[in-house]
Amino acid sequence: MSAEPMFSPSGERETKKERSLHTVAFLASIVLTILAFGAVVYAIEGGASAGFVVAFLVGLAVVQAAFQAYIWMHLKDEGHAVPQLFFYVGVYVTVVIVIGILLMSWWTVA
């Protein structure tokens, strides 16, 4: 067996870059989760309306889902065109369904 390193120098730099990116994404996910808990506690204490808190939580969820998709699921990497396509089609279909449900619920109320 040889004592050659498993990674080339350029590969090692890439590994350190990936580690730091994962660390930042992990810390950002923790901060977003703390913000979500804080918003719910603030709403329970009567500091904000339920509509605002729900919109805020949905916004935080979208940001956290983007972090997880691009960082943890490696959608940012090259050579992942098919998973990216499926992801974007899924997001598009979800948005269309949510808008459709909202429109149907508003028309039945009015």
PDB file of C-alpha atoms in Angstrom:
ATOM      1  CA  MET A   1       0.000   0.000   0.000  1.00  0.00           C
ATOM      2  CA  SER A   2       1.207   3.458  -0.804  1.00  0.00           C
ATOM      3  CA  ALA A   3       1.123   6.447   1.508  1.00  0.00           C
ATOM      4  CA  GLU A   4      -0.325   8.745  -1.134  1.00  0.00           C
ATOM      5  CA  PRO A   5      -2.987  11.191   0.025  1.00  0.00           C
ATOM      6  CA  MET A   6      -6.542  10.394  -0.951  1.00  0.00           C
ATOM      7  CA  PHE A   7      -7.248  13.935  -2.136  1.00  0.00           C
ATOM      8  CA  SER A   8      -5.314  16.217  -4.403  1.00  0.00           C
ATOM      9  CA  PRO A   9      -4.440  19.690  -3.116  1.00  0.00           C
ATOM     10  CA  SER A  10      -7.296  21.223  -5.108  1.00  0.00           C
ATOM     11  CA  GLY A  11      -9.673  18.555  -3.816  1.00  0.00           C
ATOM     12  CA  GLU A  12      -8.610  19.282  -0.249  1.00  0.00           C
ATOM     13  CA  ARG A  13      -9.411  22.978  -0.677  1.00  0.00           C
ATOM     14  CA  GLU A  14     -12.786  22.004  -2.052  1.00  0.00           C
ATOM     15  CA  THR A  15     -13.406  19.772   0.953  1.00  0.00           C
ATOM     16  CA  LYS A  16     -12.623  22.607   3.383  1.00  0.00           C
ATOM     17  CA  LYS A  17     -14.905  24.903   1.401  1.00  0.00           C
ATOM     18  CA  GLU A  18     -17.695  22.333   1.570  1.00  0.00           C
ATOM     19  CA  ARG A  19     -17.206  21.896   5.315  1.00  0.00           C
ATOM     20  CA  SER A  20     -17.408  25.629   5.949  1.00  0.00           C
ATOM     21  CA  LEU A  21     -20.501  25.904   3.738  1.00  0.00           C
ATOM     22  CA  HIS A  22     -22.174  23.058   5.636  1.00  0.00           C
ATOM     23  CA  THR A  23     -21.301  24.705   8.944  1.00  0.00           C
ATOM     24  CA  VAL A  24     -22.796  28.034   7.860  1.00  0.00           C
ATOM     25  CA  ALA A  25     -25.955  26.332   6.573  1.00  0.00           C
ATOM     26  CA  PHE A  26     -26.299  24.340   9.796  1.00  0.00           C
ATOM     27  CA  LEU A  27     -25.945  27.466  11.937  1.00  0.00           C
ATOM     28  CA  ALA A  28     -28.404  29.336   9.721  1.00  0.00           C
ATOM     29  CA  SER A  29     -30.908  26.487  10.117  1.00  0.00           C
ATOM     30  CA  ILE A  30     -30.546  26.684  13.893  1.00  0.00           C
ATOM     31  CA  VAL A  31     -31.077  30.459  13.820  1.00  0.00           C
ATOM     32  CA  LEU A  32     -34.160  30.069  11.610  1.00  0.00           C
ATOM     33  CA  THR A  33     -35.576  27.453  13.980  1.00  0.00           C
ATOM     34  CA  ILE A  34     -34.997  29.724  16.991  1.00  0.00           C
ATOM     35  CA  LEU A  35     -36.714  32.573  15.123  1.00  0.00           C
ATOM     36  CA  ALA A  36     -39.700  30.320  14.427  1.00  0.00           C
ATOM     37  CA  PHE A  37     -40.008  29.317  18.082  1.00  0.00           C
ATOM     38  CA  GLY A  38     -39.643  32.955  19.103  1.00  0.00           C
ATOM     39  CA  ALA A  39     -42.410  34.026  16.712  1.00  0.00           C
ATOM     40  CA  VAL A  40     -44.787  31.406  18.117  1.00  0.00           C
ATOM     41  CA  VAL A  41     -44.029  32.398  21.711  1.00  0.00           C
ATOM     42  CA  TYR A  42     -44.494  36.069  20.788  1.00  0.00           C
ATOM     43  CA  ALA A  43     -47.872  35.256  19.215  1.00  0.00           C
ATOM     44  CA  ILE A  44     -48.985  33.182  22.210  1.00  0.00           C
ATOM     45  CA  GLU A  45     -48.224  36.106  24.510  1.00  0.00           C
ATOM     46  CA  GLY A  46     -50.453  38.307  22.342  1.00  0.00           C
ATOM     47  CA  GLY A  47     -47.701  40.310  20.686  1.00  0.00           C
ATOM     48  CA  ALA A  48     -48.616  39.574  17.070  1.00  0.00           C
ATOM     49  CA  SER A  49     -51.606  38.516  15.038  1.00  0.00           C
ATOM     50  CA  ALA A  50     -51.976  34.910  13.958  1.00  0.00           C
ATOM     51  CA  GLY A  51     -51.958  35.877  10.278  1.00  0.00           C
ATOM     52  CA  PHE A  52     -48.613  37.630  10.581  1.00  0.00           C
ATOM     53  CA  VAL A  53     -47.058  34.735  12.489  1.00  0.00           C
ATOM     54  CA  VAL A  54     -48.292  32.190   9.948  1.00  0.00           C
ATOM     55  CA  ALA A  55     -46.892  34.254   7.055  1.00  0.00           C
ATOM     56  CA  PHE A  56     -43.602  34.693   8.936  1.00  0.00           C
ATOM     57  CA  LEU A  57     -43.356  30.950   9.644  1.00  0.00           C
ATOM     58  CA  VAL A  58     -44.078  30.087   6.007  1.00  0.00           C
ATOM     59  CA  GLY A  59     -41.341  32.495   4.917  1.00  0.00           C
ATOM     60  CA  LEU A  60     -38.884  30.923   7.355  1.00  0.00           C
ATOM     61  CA  ALA A  61     -39.881  27.457   6.130  1.00  0.00           C
ATOM     62  CA  VAL A  62     -39.220  28.432   2.507  1.00  0.00           C
ATOM     63  CA  VAL A  63     -35.773  29.802   3.392  1.00  0.00           C
ATOM     64  CA  GLN A  64     -34.911  26.713   5.423  1.00  0.00           C
ATOM     65  CA  ALA A  65     -36.114  24.391   2.654  1.00  0.00           C
ATOM     66  CA  ALA A  66     -33.907  26.263   0.181  1.00  0.00           C
ATOM     67  CA  PHE A  67     -30.909  25.810   2.493  1.00  0.00           C
ATOM     68  CA  GLN A  68     -31.580  22.107   2.802  1.00  0.00           C
ATOM     69  CA  ALA A  69     -32.126  21.609  -0.928  1.00  0.00           C
ATOM     70  CA  TYR A  70     -29.053  23.474  -2.089  1.00  0.00           C
ATOM     71  CA  ILE A  71     -26.608  22.589   0.644  1.00  0.00           C
ATOM     72  CA  TRP A  72     -27.584  19.224   2.098  1.00  0.00           C
ATOM     73  CA  MET A  73     -29.110  17.703  -1.048  1.00  0.00           C
ATOM     74  CA  HIS A  74     -26.231  19.050  -3.205  1.00  0.00           C
ATOM     75  CA  LEU A  75     -28.476  20.737  -5.776  1.00  0.00           C
ATOM     76  CA  LYS A  76     -25.840  23.472  -6.108  1.00  0.00           C
ATOM     77  CA  ASP A  77     -23.266  21.026  -7.512  1.00  0.00           C
ATOM     78  CA  GLU A  78     -22.592  20.440 -11.182  1.00  0.00           C
ATOM     79  CA  GLY A  79     -23.916  17.266 -12.746  1.00  0.00           C
ATOM     80  CA  HIS A  80     -27.203  17.357 -10.864  1.00  0.00           C
ATOM     81  CA  ALA A  81     -29.380  18.610 -13.711  1.00  0.00           C
ATOM     82  CA  VAL A  82     -32.032  15.896 -13.439  1.00  0.00           C
ATOM     83  CA  PRO A  83     -32.545  16.271  -9.662  1.00  0.00           C
ATOM     84  CA  GLN A  84     -32.672  20.053 -10.154  1.00  0.00           C
ATOM     85  CA  LEU A  85     -35.301  19.628 -12.854  1.00  0.00           C
ATOM     86  CA  PHE A  86     -37.439  17.388 -10.624  1.00  0.00           C
ATOM     87  CA  PHE A  87     -37.019  19.803  -7.716  1.00  0.00           C
ATOM     88  CA  TYR A  88     -38.072  22.858  -9.744  1.00  0.00           C
ATOM     89  CA  VAL A  89     -41.018  21.023 -11.313  1.00  0.00           C
ATOM     90  CA  GLY A  90     -42.101  19.936  -7.830  1.00  0.00           C
ATOM     91  CA  VAL A  91     -41.876  23.503  -6.541  1.00  0.00           C
ATOM     92  CA  TYR A  92     -43.858  24.747  -9.545  1.00  0.00           C
ATOM     93  CA  VAL A  93     -46.589  22.128  -9.096  1.00  0.00           C
ATOM     94  CA  THR A  94     -46.790  22.877  -5.367  1.00  0.00           C
ATOM     95  CA  VAL A  95     -47.135  26.619  -5.965  1.00  0.00           C
ATOM     96  CA  VAL A  96     -49.849  26.056  -8.586  1.00  0.00           C
ATOM     97  CA  ILE A  97     -51.781  23.735  -6.241  1.00  0.00           C
ATOM     98  CA  VAL A  98     -51.543  26.138  -3.303  1.00  0.00           C
ATOM     99  CA  ILE A  99     -52.671  29.086  -5.435  1.00  0.00           C
ATOM    100  CA  GLY A 100     -55.518  26.982  -6.827  1.00  0.00           C
ATOM    101  CA  ILE A 101     -56.685  25.963  -3.362  1.00  0.00           C
ATOM    102  CA  LEU A 102     -56.518  29.562  -2.156  1.00  0.00           C
ATOM    103  CA  LEU A 103     -58.514  30.771  -5.148  1.00  0.00           C
ATOM    104  CA  MET A 104     -61.134  28.069  -4.682  1.00  0.00           C
ATOM    105  CA  SER A 105     -61.488  28.835  -0.992  1.00  0.00           C
ATOM    106  CA  TRP A 106     -61.843  32.580  -1.656  1.00  0.00           C
ATOM    107  CA  TRP A 107     -64.481  32.050  -4.354  1.00  0.00           C
ATOM    108  CA  THR A 108     -66.602  29.783  -2.177  1.00  0.00           C
ATOM    109  CA  VAL A 109     -66.536  32.285   0.704  1.00  0.00           C
ATOM    110  CA  ALA A 110     -67.445  35.296  -1.431  1.00  0.00           C
TER     111      ALA A 110
END
